[in-house]
Amino acid sequence: MGEPIPYKERGTRIAGPDSLHSLARRSFRERGGPARRSFSEREGLARRSFSEGGFPTRFPQLAQICHQTPAHFPVHCADRASISVNACRIAVGSTRRPKLQAVQEATASFAAKLSPDAPLEIRGHEVESGVSHTPSSREELMQGARQRAEALHKMLADSGQPADFCVGLEGGLDVAVENGVRRVFLESWAYVTDGVRGHFGCSGSIEIPELLAEEVLTRGTELSVAIDNYAGAVGIRDGQGAWGVLSDNVVSRQESFRLAVVVAFAPFYNVRMYRPAAQAAGKQL
């Protein structure tokens, strides 16, 4: 299992690009080496390389891209020392920071209902979805989220370290035709299982530009690569994501997954509303 980290990285400060650039230039001068290229020079080189690689140069370029530090490790909802042996363990089928923080924020909002007598512990694990790198239908998105959660549940059960809940997250595209026009939407899906039953949740949708849809659906470019090229930046997936780029950072990738997790967990923390329907279904069978 992955090693957890606390709610926030205490005492950590990340220098801005201007200060980092100044330090780098001063360090090179002191060693007699050449000064590092400026941000604008490096950005120009990156954009030329995208153009030379055949990606459409008419894509719009964003002036600013907000990034978060990439994370390839899990997070949890309490310090290690405070977690009891009776903690409610939630396993996530990913080690990417936006997804893990989305689960952390989502579960914090209903923790008192889901587990009133025990703290929540969240850990991330790498598992395969079993679907394409960029799902292109709602059905494939749901399948990917479910298969991540079920594969994770089996992996942990086989290792003798089961979790109370396993969460699978999947982002991708859904295609619809409206009034004879193709519309392509970006969606984030979640599937939560306790090993007996499972439920889905969706973030909602945001329509993507036709040029971006063409690059992903027709040319087969992975969405994370296509959105970097489209926006003229690198590592957008680990920052605000395509959601942030398309909504001008009003809605981030993390926020889209947070909402999906909140609604996927609803049958587990709002049992009173879902139990009558489940009982009725059982009687019909």
Coordinates of C-alpha atoms in Angstrom, one line a residue:
M1 CA 0.0 0.0 0.0
G2 CA 1.1 3.6 -0.6
E3 CA 2.5 5.8 2.1
P4 CA 0.0 8.6 3.2
I5 CA 0.7 12.3 3.6
P6 CA -1.1 14.8 5.8
Y7 CA -3.9 17.2 4.8
K8 CA -1.4 19.8 3.8
E9 CA 2.3 20.1 3.4
R10 CA 3.2 22.1 6.4
G11 CA 5.9 24.7 6.2
T12 CA 6.4 24.2 2.4
R13 CA 6.8 27.3 0.2
I14 CA 7.1 27.1 -3.5
A15 CA 9.1 29.8 -5.2
G16 CA 7.5 31.6 -8.0
P17 CA 8.8 31.4 -11.6
D18 CA 10.5 34.9 -11.4
S19 CA 12.5 34.1 -8.2
L20 CA 13.5 30.7 -9.5
H21 CA 14.6 32.2 -12.8
S22 CA 16.7 34.8 -10.9
L23 CA 18.4 32.1 -8.8
A24 CA 19.2 30.0 -11.8
R25 CA 20.7 32.9 -13.7
R26 CA 22.8 34.0 -10.7
S27 CA 24.0 30.4 -10.1
F28 CA 25.1 30.0 -13.8
R29 CA 27.0 33.4 -13.7
E30 CA 28.8 32.4 -10.5
R31 CA 30.0 29.2 -12.1
G32 CA 30.9 31.0 -15.3
G33 CA 28.3 29.2 -17.3
P34 CA 25.7 30.6 -19.7
A35 CA 22.5 32.2 -18.4
R36 CA 19.4 30.1 -18.6
R37 CA 16.9 30.8 -21.4
S38 CA 14.1 33.1 -20.3
F39 CA 10.5 31.7 -19.9
S40 CA 9.4 33.5 -23.1
E41 CA 12.3 31.9 -25.0
R42 CA 11.5 28.4 -23.7
E43 CA 7.8 28.9 -24.4
G44 CA 8.7 29.9 -28.0
L45 CA 10.8 26.8 -28.4
A46 CA 8.0 24.6 -27.1
R47 CA 5.4 26.1 -29.4
R48 CA 7.7 25.8 -32.4
S49 CA 8.2 22.1 -31.5
F50 CA 4.5 21.5 -31.3
S51 CA 4.1 23.2 -34.8
E52 CA 6.9 21.2 -36.3
G53 CA 5.3 18.0 -34.8
G54 CA 2.3 18.5 -37.0
F55 CA -0.2 19.8 -34.3
P56 CA -2.4 22.6 -35.7
T57 CA -0.9 25.9 -35.0
R58 CA -4.2 27.7 -35.2
F59 CA -5.1 26.5 -31.7
P60 CA -5.5 29.3 -29.2
Q61 CA -2.6 29.9 -26.8
L62 CA -3.5 30.7 -23.2
A63 CA -1.5 33.5 -21.5
Q64 CA -1.4 31.8 -18.1
I65 CA -1.7 28.2 -17.1
C66 CA -2.2 27.4 -13.4
H67 CA -0.2 24.4 -12.2
Q68 CA -0.1 22.3 -9.1
T69 CA 2.9 20.2 -8.1
P70 CA 2.5 16.7 -9.6
A71 CA 2.0 14.0 -7.0
H72 CA 2.6 10.3 -7.4
F73 CA 1.9 9.4 -3.8
P74 CA -1.3 9.0 -1.7
V75 CA -2.9 11.4 0.7
H76 CA -5.1 10.8 3.8
C77 CA -7.5 12.7 6.0
A78 CA -5.5 12.6 9.2
D79 CA -2.0 12.5 10.5
R80 CA -0.6 9.0 10.7
A81 CA -0.3 9.2 14.5
S82 CA -4.0 10.0 14.9
I83 CA -5.4 7.2 12.8
S84 CA -6.8 4.4 14.9
V85 CA -6.9 0.7 13.9
N86 CA -10.6 1.2 13.4
A87 CA -10.3 3.9 10.8
C88 CA -12.6 3.9 7.8
R89 CA -10.3 3.0 5.0
I90 CA -10.9 4.5 1.5
A91 CA -8.7 3.3 -1.3
V92 CA -8.4 5.3 -4.6
G93 CA -7.4 3.7 -7.9
S94 CA -4.9 6.5 -8.7
T95 CA -1.9 8.3 -7.2
R96 CA -2.4 11.6 -9.0
R97 CA -2.7 14.6 -6.8
P98 CA -5.9 16.2 -8.4
K99 CA -7.8 12.9 -8.0
L100 CA -6.6 12.2 -4.5
Q101 CA -7.2 15.7 -3.3
A102 CA -10.7 15.5 -4.9
V103 CA -11.5 12.4 -2.9
Q104 CA -10.0 14.0 0.3
E105 CA -12.2 17.1 -0.1
A106 CA -15.3 15.2 -1.1
T107 CA -15.1 12.8 1.8
A108 CA -14.4 15.6 4.3
S109 CA -17.8 17.1 3.4
F110 CA -19.7 14.0 4.4
A111 CA -17.3 12.2 6.8
A112 CA -19.6 12.7 9.8
K113 CA -22.4 10.9 8.0
L114 CA -20.3 8.2 6.5
S115 CA -18.1 7.3 9.5
P116 CA -19.3 9.2 12.6
D117 CA -17.2 7.0 15.0
A118 CA -13.9 6.6 13.1
P119 CA -11.6 8.8 11.2
L120 CA -11.2 8.5 7.4
E121 CA -8.0 7.2 5.9
I122 CA -7.4 7.7 2.2
R123 CA -4.7 6.0 0.2
G124 CA -3.9 5.9 -3.5
H125 CA -2.9 2.9 -5.6
E126 CA -2.0 2.5 -9.2
V127 CA -4.5 0.3 -11.0
E128 CA -5.4 -0.1 -14.7
S129 CA -8.8 1.0 -16.0
G130 CA -9.1 -1.6 -18.7
V131 CA -10.4 1.0 -21.2
S132 CA -8.7 3.3 -23.7
H133 CA -6.4 6.1 -22.6
T134 CA -9.2 8.6 -23.5
P135 CA -12.7 7.0 -23.2
S136 CA -14.9 8.4 -25.9
S137 CA -18.4 7.5 -24.6
R138 CA -20.3 7.6 -21.3
E139 CA -20.5 3.9 -21.3
E140 CA -16.7 3.6 -21.6
L141 CA -16.2 6.2 -18.9
M142 CA -18.5 4.3 -16.5
Q143 CA -16.8 1.0 -17.4
G144 CA -13.3 2.5 -16.7
A145 CA -14.3 3.9 -13.3
R146 CA -16.0 0.7 -12.2
Q147 CA -13.1 -1.6 -13.4
R148 CA -10.6 0.5 -11.5
A149 CA -12.6 0.2 -8.3
E150 CA -13.2 -3.5 -8.6
A151 CA -9.6 -4.3 -9.6
L152 CA -8.4 -2.3 -6.6
H153 CA -10.9 -4.1 -4.3
K154 CA -9.6 -7.5 -5.4
M155 CA -6.0 -6.5 -5.2
L156 CA -6.3 -5.3 -1.6
A157 CA -8.5 -8.2 -0.6
D158 CA -5.9 -10.6 -2.0
S159 CA -3.1 -8.8 -0.1
G160 CA -5.0 -9.2 3.2
Q161 CA -5.3 -5.4 3.6
P162 CA -8.9 -4.7 2.4
A163 CA -10.4 -1.2 2.4
D164 CA -13.9 -0.3 3.5
F165 CA -14.5 1.5 0.2
C166 CA -12.7 1.5 -3.2
V167 CA -13.0 4.5 -5.5
G168 CA -12.4 4.4 -9.3
L169 CA -12.1 7.7 -11.2
E170 CA -12.2 8.1 -14.9
G171 CA -12.2 11.2 -17.1
G172 CA -12.9 11.4 -20.8
L173 CA -15.3 12.3 -23.6
D174 CA -18.9 11.7 -24.3
V175 CA -20.3 12.3 -27.9
A176 CA -23.8 13.5 -28.7
V177 CA -25.6 14.6 -31.8
E178 CA -27.9 17.6 -31.4
N179 CA -29.8 19.1 -34.3
G180 CA -27.5 17.3 -36.7
V181 CA -24.4 18.7 -35.1
R182 CA -21.8 16.6 -33.2
R183 CA -21.2 17.9 -29.7
V184 CA -18.3 16.5 -27.6
F185 CA -18.3 16.9 -23.9
L186 CA -15.6 16.3 -21.2
E187 CA -16.9 14.4 -18.2
S188 CA -15.5 13.0 -14.9
W189 CA -16.9 9.9 -13.5
A190 CA -16.6 8.1 -10.1
Y191 CA -17.6 4.6 -9.0
V192 CA -17.6 3.6 -5.3
T193 CA -17.9 0.0 -4.0
D194 CA -17.8 -1.6 -0.6
G195 CA -17.3 -5.0 -2.1
V196 CA -21.1 -5.8 -2.1
R197 CA -22.7 -3.0 -4.0
G198 CA -21.4 0.0 -6.0
H199 CA -22.7 3.3 -7.2
F200 CA -21.7 5.9 -9.9
G201 CA -21.4 9.6 -9.8
C202 CA -20.8 12.2 -12.5
S203 CA -19.4 15.7 -12.5
G204 CA -21.5 17.2 -15.2
S205 CA -20.2 18.1 -18.6
I206 CA -18.3 20.9 -20.4
E207 CA -18.3 21.1 -24.2
I208 CA -14.8 21.0 -25.8
P209 CA -13.8 22.8 -29.0
E210 CA -14.2 21.0 -32.3
L211 CA -10.5 21.3 -33.0
L212 CA -9.6 19.5 -29.8
A213 CA -12.3 16.9 -30.3
E214 CA -10.9 16.2 -33.8
E215 CA -7.4 15.8 -32.5
V216 CA -8.5 13.2 -29.8
L217 CA -11.3 11.4 -31.6
T218 CA -10.0 11.3 -35.2
R219 CA -6.2 11.4 -34.8
G220 CA -6.2 9.3 -31.6
T221 CA -4.1 11.7 -29.5
E222 CA -4.4 11.2 -25.8
L223 CA -6.4 14.0 -24.2
S224 CA -3.7 14.9 -21.7
V225 CA -1.2 15.4 -24.6
A226 CA -3.7 17.2 -26.8
I227 CA -4.7 19.7 -24.1
D228 CA -1.0 20.5 -23.4
N229 CA -0.5 21.2 -27.1
Y230 CA -3.8 23.1 -27.4
A231 CA -3.0 25.4 -24.5
G232 CA 0.8 25.7 -25.1
A233 CA 1.7 24.3 -21.7
V234 CA 3.1 21.2 -20.1
G235 CA 1.6 19.0 -17.4
I236 CA -1.9 20.4 -17.4
R237 CA -3.4 17.1 -16.3
D238 CA -1.6 17.4 -12.9
G239 CA -2.8 21.0 -12.5
Q240 CA -6.1 22.5 -13.4
G241 CA -6.7 19.9 -16.1
A242 CA -8.7 20.4 -19.3
W243 CA -11.6 21.5 -17.2
G244 CA -9.5 24.5 -15.9
V245 CA -8.3 25.4 -19.4
L246 CA -11.8 25.3 -21.0
S247 CA -13.5 27.1 -18.1
D248 CA -10.8 29.7 -17.6
N249 CA -10.0 28.1 -14.2
V250 CA -13.6 28.6 -12.9
V251 CA -13.8 24.8 -12.6
S252 CA -10.7 22.6 -12.2
R253 CA -10.1 19.0 -12.9
Q254 CA -10.0 18.4 -9.1
E255 CA -13.3 20.1 -8.6
S256 CA -15.0 18.0 -11.3
F257 CA -13.8 14.8 -9.6
R258 CA -14.8 16.1 -6.2
L259 CA -18.4 16.5 -7.3
A260 CA -18.4 13.1 -8.9
V261 CA -17.1 11.5 -5.7
V262 CA -19.7 13.3 -3.5
V263 CA -22.6 12.0 -5.5
A264 CA -21.2 8.5 -6.0
F265 CA -20.9 8.1 -2.2
A266 CA -24.5 9.4 -1.6
P267 CA -26.1 5.9 -1.3
F268 CA -23.5 5.1 1.4
Y269 CA -23.8 8.3 3.6
N270 CA -27.4 9.0 2.9
V271 CA -28.7 5.5 3.6
R272 CA -32.1 6.6 4.7
M273 CA -33.0 7.8 1.3
Y274 CA -31.6 4.9 -0.6
R275 CA -32.6 2.0 1.6
P276 CA -36.3 1.9 0.8
A277 CA -35.6 1.7 -2.9
A278 CA -33.2 -1.1 -2.4
Q279 CA -35.6 -3.0 -0.2
A280 CA -38.4 -2.5 -2.8
A281 CA -36.1 -3.8 -5.5
G282 CA -35.3 -6.9 -3.4
K283 CA -39.0 -7.7 -2.9
Q284 CA -39.7 -7.4 -6.7
L285 CA -37.1 -10.0 -7.3

